[in-house]
Amino acid sequence: MEKIALITGVTSGIGRATAERLAAEGYKLIVTGRREDKLKAVAEALKAKTEVLPLCFDVRDKQAVETALNGLPEAWKAVDVLVNNAGLAVGLNPLQEGVVDDWERMIDTNLKGLLYVSRVVLPWMTARRKGHVVNLGSIAGKEAYLNGNVYCATKHGVDALSKGMRQDLLPYGIKVTQICPGAVETEFSLVRFKGDAQRADKVYQGFTPLTAADIADAIAYCVLLPAHVNINDMVIMPTAQANSSQFHKVL
Ligand code: NDP
Ligand code: 8X3
């Protein structure tokens, strides 16, 4: 039977790899992001494998989220898998030197954006008594690290929301999985350091980081399990990373 996955933030990194992986598994895809040119290119590439519906919006804009998602053709609202992936870190400063605008971008994207999207899609799932929500948490949502303060707080929030959703959705048979990676080499650090490629590259030097495809594999494993099996929480680390702040680097 045809299955539909809605993945936020497919214009790069984990979202894109997950879209590619679920397309290969035969899912029809609703894919989102803000950068329209990149979104179109990703959607075009995916169309070789499956049916794809791209939606360009900013998850921080509640009205835009509601308009885009509620405007989907009825048949596309039968979403089987929602991957709440869109997210970011901005800055890496001690709290006392933090940039309030950076904090707001992280809180608005990682928490409020996830909530806006979920608030529209979850009633479609409860009506069908069927579905699977996959939230991108982080090792940063398990342990805070130096200067990670607000990003870590948003991912601790995703951890709490995943636990809460799982309870609220339990009577409907809807699965909720949280995926918590350590360092994955994507555009994440380039975004965190506001385009400073040299600083971003340094994050991944001296060890082998995870790839977006590693995380996509884990997500595919979770969503392809039998109906009676759910992975609540998956922490996935590079072998060279013990916890949120301890790396074995050979430079
Ligand atoms: P990338 O920067 O490579 O991708 C982030 C994606 O999110 C992009 O497609 C971006 O698209 C989208 N996005 C960001 N802000 C918005 C917004 N306001 N509205 C809509 N889409 C948005 O990072 P990753 O792939 O690494 O990150 C994906 C998720 O994984 C995030 O939630 C991140 O916190 C989490 N994560 C990442 C880890 C890592 O080490 N990389 C480790 C643990 C968790 P666009 O800019 O086009 O809008
Ligand atoms: C991203 C991983 O450790 O840079 O969530 O915060 S980390």
Short mmCIF file of C-alpha atoms and ligand atoms in Angstrom, two decimals:
data_model
loop_
_atom_site.label_atom_id
_atom_site.label_comp_id
_atom_site.label_asym_id
_atom_site.label_seq_id
_atom_site.Cartn_x
_atom_site.Cartn_y
_atom_site.Cartn_z
CA MET A 1 0.00 0.00 0.00
CA GLU A 2 1.14 3.57 -0.73
CA LYS A 3 2.61 5.44 2.21
CA ILE A 4 3.18 9.17 2.63
CA ALA A 5 5.99 10.82 4.60
CA LEU A 6 6.18 14.53 5.40
CA ILE A 7 9.72 15.66 6.11
CA THR A 8 10.57 19.23 7.18
CA GLY A 9 13.91 20.75 6.21
CA VAL A 10 14.96 18.68 3.20
CA THR A 11 17.11 21.33 1.51
CA SER A 12 20.21 19.86 3.13
CA GLY A 13 21.65 17.39 5.62
CA ILE A 14 19.59 14.86 7.53
CA GLY A 15 16.27 15.92 6.01
CA ARG A 16 17.53 15.48 2.48
CA ALA A 17 19.13 12.11 3.22
CA THR A 18 15.94 10.93 4.91
CA ALA A 19 13.86 11.98 1.91
CA GLU A 20 16.19 10.04 -0.39
CA ARG A 21 16.08 6.99 1.87
CA LEU A 22 12.29 6.96 2.30
CA ALA A 23 11.82 7.53 -1.45
CA ALA A 24 13.91 4.41 -2.04
CA GLU A 25 11.56 2.58 0.37
CA GLY A 26 8.59 3.60 -1.80
CA TYR A 27 7.18 6.46 0.28
CA LYS A 28 5.44 9.35 -1.47
CA LEU A 29 6.93 12.54 -0.06
CA ILE A 30 5.86 15.98 1.10
CA VAL A 31 9.10 17.89 1.51
CA THR A 32 9.66 21.36 2.95
CA GLY A 33 12.26 24.07 3.43
CA ARG A 34 12.72 27.82 3.06
CA ARG A 35 15.27 27.96 0.22
CA GLU A 36 13.02 27.61 -2.79
CA ASP A 37 15.75 26.92 -5.37
CA LYS A 38 17.26 24.13 -3.26
CA LEU A 39 13.84 22.71 -2.45
CA LYS A 40 12.95 22.57 -6.15
CA ALA A 41 16.26 20.87 -7.01
CA VAL A 42 15.84 18.26 -4.24
CA ALA A 43 12.23 17.62 -5.27
CA GLU A 44 13.22 17.24 -8.93
CA ALA A 45 15.90 14.71 -8.04
CA LEU A 46 13.47 12.75 -5.85
CA LYS A 47 10.86 12.65 -8.59
CA ALA A 48 12.98 10.05 -10.39
CA LYS A 49 12.09 7.68 -7.53
CA THR A 50 8.67 8.66 -6.19
CA GLU A 51 5.81 11.19 -6.19
CA VAL A 52 6.93 14.40 -4.48
CA LEU A 53 5.08 17.48 -3.30
CA PRO A 54 7.38 20.35 -2.28
CA LEU A 55 6.09 23.07 0.08
CA CYS A 56 8.18 26.18 0.64
CA PHE A 57 7.60 27.83 4.02
CA ASP A 58 9.31 28.94 7.22
CA VAL A 59 8.31 26.71 10.14
CA ARG A 60 8.49 29.79 12.42
CA ASP A 61 5.59 31.42 10.56
CA LYS A 62 2.43 29.87 12.05
CA GLN A 63 0.16 31.27 9.35
CA ALA A 64 2.44 30.04 6.56
CA VAL A 65 2.63 26.56 8.14
CA GLU A 66 -1.16 26.33 8.43
CA THR A 67 -1.81 27.70 4.93
CA ALA A 68 0.71 25.40 3.24
CA LEU A 69 -0.29 22.23 5.07
CA ASN A 70 -4.05 22.77 5.13
CA GLY A 71 -3.85 23.55 1.41
CA LEU A 72 -2.59 20.05 0.60
CA PRO A 73 -4.88 17.95 -1.58
CA GLU A 74 -7.02 15.72 0.71
CA ALA A 75 -5.30 12.53 -0.49
CA TRP A 76 -1.92 13.93 0.63
CA LYS A 77 -3.20 14.55 4.17
CA ALA A 78 -3.07 10.81 4.87
CA VAL A 79 0.42 11.29 6.28
CA ASP A 80 1.87 8.06 7.67
CA VAL A 81 5.21 9.45 8.84
CA LEU A 82 5.99 13.00 10.00
CA VAL A 83 9.70 13.73 10.37
CA ASN A 84 10.12 16.94 12.40
CA ASN A 85 13.65 17.61 11.22
CA ALA A 86 13.90 21.37 10.44
CA GLY A 87 16.11 22.91 13.09
CA LEU A 88 19.29 24.76 13.77
CA ALA A 89 21.85 26.06 16.22
CA VAL A 90 22.91 29.69 15.98
CA GLY A 91 25.97 30.87 17.88
CA LEU A 92 28.07 29.27 20.60
CA ASN A 93 28.47 31.87 23.35
CA PRO A 94 28.39 31.82 27.11
CA LEU A 95 24.85 32.68 28.18
CA GLN A 96 25.98 35.98 29.69
CA GLU A 97 27.27 37.01 26.25
CA GLY A 98 24.40 35.47 24.29
CA VAL A 99 22.75 37.13 21.29
CA VAL A 100 19.04 37.40 22.00
CA ASP A 101 18.15 37.25 18.30
CA ASP A 102 20.05 33.93 17.99
CA TRP A 103 18.16 32.55 20.97
CA GLU A 104 14.85 33.52 19.41
CA ARG A 105 15.74 31.89 16.07
CA MET A 106 16.52 28.62 17.85
CA ILE A 107 13.48 28.66 20.13
CA ASP A 108 11.15 29.70 17.30
CA THR A 109 12.48 27.07 14.88
CA ASN A 110 13.32 24.07 17.06
CA LEU A 111 10.35 24.28 19.41
CA LYS A 112 7.62 26.51 18.05
CA GLY A 113 8.15 25.37 14.44
CA LEU A 114 7.95 21.71 15.44
CA LEU A 115 4.77 22.48 17.38
CA TYR A 116 3.11 24.44 14.56
CA VAL A 117 3.70 21.61 12.06
CA SER A 118 2.65 18.91 14.54
CA ARG A 119 -0.52 20.78 15.50
CA VAL A 120 -1.74 20.60 11.89
CA VAL A 121 -0.60 17.07 11.07
CA LEU A 122 -1.43 15.18 14.29
CA PRO A 123 -5.23 15.52 13.94
CA TRP A 124 -4.93 13.91 10.49
CA MET A 125 -3.17 11.00 12.17
CA THR A 126 -5.56 10.71 15.13
CA ALA A 127 -8.53 10.71 12.72
CA ARG A 128 -6.98 7.71 10.93
CA ARG A 129 -5.74 6.20 14.23
CA LYS A 130 -2.47 5.67 12.45
CA GLY A 131 0.88 7.34 12.10
CA HIS A 132 4.46 7.76 13.22
CA VAL A 133 6.14 10.96 14.37
CA VAL A 134 9.91 11.14 14.25
CA ASN A 135 11.40 14.11 16.09
CA LEU A 136 15.01 15.17 15.58
CA GLY A 137 16.35 15.70 19.06
CA SER A 138 20.06 15.62 19.79
CA ILE A 139 22.69 14.50 22.28
CA ALA A 140 22.36 18.22 23.16
CA GLY A 141 18.88 17.35 24.41
CA LYS A 142 20.30 14.80 26.83
CA GLU A 143 23.24 16.75 28.29
CA ALA A 144 24.03 20.46 28.07
CA TYR A 145 27.55 21.39 26.93
CA LEU A 146 29.72 24.45 27.35
CA ASN A 147 28.26 27.48 25.52
CA GLY A 148 25.48 25.32 24.05
CA ASN A 149 22.96 26.73 26.57
CA VAL A 150 19.93 27.76 24.48
CA TYR A 151 20.40 25.20 21.69
CA CYS A 152 20.66 22.50 24.39
CA ALA A 153 17.53 23.90 26.05
CA THR A 154 15.57 23.67 22.79
CA LYS A 155 16.65 20.06 22.27
CA HIS A 156 15.83 19.22 25.91
CA GLY A 157 12.44 20.70 24.99
CA VAL A 158 12.17 18.35 22.01
CA ASP A 159 12.98 15.49 24.41
CA ALA A 160 10.10 16.55 26.68
CA LEU A 161 7.73 17.09 23.75
CA SER A 162 8.55 13.63 22.38
CA LYS A 163 7.72 12.06 25.75
CA GLY A 164 4.54 14.12 26.03
CA MET A 165 3.37 13.40 22.48
CA ARG A 166 3.94 9.68 23.01
CA GLN A 167 1.55 9.73 25.98
CA ASP A 168 -1.08 11.92 24.30
CA LEU A 169 -1.06 9.81 21.14
CA LEU A 170 -0.98 6.43 22.89
CA PRO A 171 -4.76 5.81 22.64
CA TYR A 172 -4.56 6.31 18.87
CA GLY A 173 -1.78 3.79 18.23
CA ILE A 174 0.49 6.53 16.90
CA LYS A 175 4.21 5.95 17.36
CA VAL A 176 6.60 8.68 18.49
CA THR A 177 10.33 8.22 18.03
CA GLN A 178 13.04 10.65 19.02
CA ILE A 179 16.35 10.44 17.16
CA CYS A 180 19.26 11.97 19.09
CA PRO A 181 22.48 12.20 17.10
CA GLY A 182 25.90 13.39 18.14
CA ALA A 183 28.03 15.21 15.56
CA VAL A 184 26.72 14.78 12.01
CA GLU A 185 28.60 16.58 9.23
CA THR A 186 25.96 18.67 7.43
CA GLU A 187 25.37 22.42 7.04
CA PHE A 188 24.67 22.48 10.80
CA SER A 189 27.97 24.09 11.87
CA LEU A 190 28.06 26.45 8.89
CA VAL A 191 24.67 27.74 10.03
CA ARG A 192 25.73 27.83 13.70
CA PHE A 193 28.82 29.91 12.80
CA LYS A 194 26.87 32.13 10.40
CA GLY A 195 28.70 31.12 7.22
CA ASP A 196 32.24 30.88 8.69
CA ALA A 197 33.31 27.77 6.75
CA GLN A 198 36.74 27.53 8.36
CA ARG A 199 35.29 27.43 11.85
CA ALA A 200 32.59 24.99 10.74
CA ASP A 201 35.11 22.62 9.13
CA LYS A 202 37.18 22.52 12.32
CA VAL A 203 34.27 20.95 14.20
CA TYR A 204 34.66 17.76 12.15
CA GLN A 205 38.46 17.58 11.98
CA GLY A 206 40.46 14.82 13.68
CA PHE A 207 37.68 12.23 13.88
CA THR A 208 35.06 10.59 11.69
CA PRO A 209 31.69 12.27 12.22
CA LEU A 210 28.35 10.71 11.42
CA THR A 211 26.90 11.34 7.97
CA ALA A 212 23.36 12.41 7.18
CA ALA A 213 22.91 9.01 5.52
CA ASP A 214 23.76 7.28 8.84
CA ILE A 215 20.87 9.11 10.47
CA ALA A 216 18.55 8.46 7.53
CA ASP A 217 19.32 4.74 7.90
CA ALA A 218 18.34 4.88 11.58
CA ILE A 219 15.11 6.72 10.77
CA ALA A 220 14.28 4.19 8.05
CA TYR A 221 14.94 1.35 10.52
CA CYS A 222 12.48 2.90 12.98
CA VAL A 223 9.70 3.62 10.49
CA LEU A 224 9.94 0.22 8.80
CA LEU A 225 9.49 -1.81 11.99
CA PRO A 226 6.33 -3.91 12.41
CA ALA A 227 3.21 -2.09 13.64
CA HIS A 228 3.55 -3.38 17.22
CA VAL A 229 7.19 -2.26 17.68
CA ASN A 230 8.31 1.30 18.44
CA ILE A 231 11.72 2.77 19.14
CA ASN A 232 11.03 5.51 21.70
CA ASP A 233 14.45 7.06 21.73
CA MET A 234 17.65 6.49 19.80
CA VAL A 235 20.99 8.08 20.73
CA ILE A 236 23.45 7.74 17.84
CA MET A 237 27.04 8.85 18.25
CA PRO A 238 30.22 8.82 16.20
CA THR A 239 32.47 6.16 17.72
CA ALA A 240 34.92 8.96 18.52
CA GLN A 241 32.37 10.95 20.57
CA ALA A 242 31.56 9.71 24.09
CA ASN A 243 28.99 12.31 25.12
CA SER A 244 27.91 15.84 24.24
CA SER A 245 31.37 17.33 24.81
CA GLN A 246 34.04 14.59 24.87
CA PHE A 247 35.69 13.69 21.56
CA HIS A 248 38.73 11.58 20.74
CA LYS A 249 40.41 13.71 18.09
CA VAL A 250 43.68 12.91 16.35
CA LEU A 251 44.85 16.13 14.74
P1 NDP B 1 21.24 21.39 8.09
O1 NDP B 1 21.57 22.81 8.40
O2 NDP B 1 22.08 20.67 7.08
O3 NDP B 1 19.71 21.25 7.68
C1 NDP B 1 18.70 21.93 8.39
C2 NDP B 1 17.42 21.92 7.58
O4 NDP B 1 16.41 22.61 8.34
C3 NDP B 1 17.56 22.65 6.27
O5 NDP B 1 16.91 21.94 5.25
C4 NDP B 1 16.87 23.97 6.52
O6 NDP B 1 16.28 24.44 5.31
C5 NDP B 1 15.79 23.58 7.52
N1 NDP B 1 15.35 24.72 8.31
C6 NDP B 1 16.09 25.45 9.18
N2 NDP B 1 15.36 26.46 9.67
C7 NDP B 1 14.14 26.37 9.06
C8 NDP B 1 12.96 27.15 9.15
N3 NDP B 1 12.86 28.21 9.94
N4 NDP B 1 11.90 26.79 8.40
C9 NDP B 1 11.97 25.71 7.59
N5 NDP B 1 13.05 24.93 7.48
C10 NDP B 1 14.13 25.28 8.21
O7 NDP B 1 21.31 20.63 9.49
P2 NDP B 1 21.09 19.10 9.89
O8 NDP B 1 20.62 18.31 8.76
O9 NDP B 1 22.30 18.68 10.61
O10 NDP B 1 19.95 19.29 10.99
C11 NDP B 1 18.67 18.66 10.92
C12 NDP B 1 18.16 18.46 12.32
O11 NDP B 1 19.02 17.57 13.02
C13 NDP B 1 18.09 19.72 13.18
O12 NDP B 1 16.92 19.69 13.94
C14 NDP B 1 19.33 19.62 14.06
O13 NDP B 1 19.17 20.33 15.27
C15 NDP B 1 19.37 18.13 14.28
N6 NDP B 1 20.66 17.59 14.68
C16 NDP B 1 21.78 17.82 13.94
C17 NDP B 1 23.01 17.32 14.36
C18 NDP B 1 24.29 17.60 13.64
O14 NDP B 1 25.36 17.41 14.24
N7 NDP B 1 24.26 18.02 12.38
C19 NDP B 1 23.09 16.47 15.56
C20 NDP B 1 21.87 16.34 16.28
C21 NDP B 1 20.70 16.84 15.84
P3 NDP B 1 16.20 25.96 4.83
O15 NDP B 1 17.43 26.65 5.32
O16 NDP B 1 16.09 25.85 3.35
O17 NDP B 1 14.96 26.44 5.46
C1 8X3 B 2 23.87 18.87 17.20
C2 8X3 B 2 24.94 18.12 17.88
O1 8X3 B 2 26.62 18.25 19.75
O2 8X3 B 2 26.70 19.99 18.06
O3 8X3 B 2 22.67 18.75 17.85
O4 8X3 B 2 24.97 19.97 19.68
S1 8X3 B 2 25.84 19.14 18.90
#
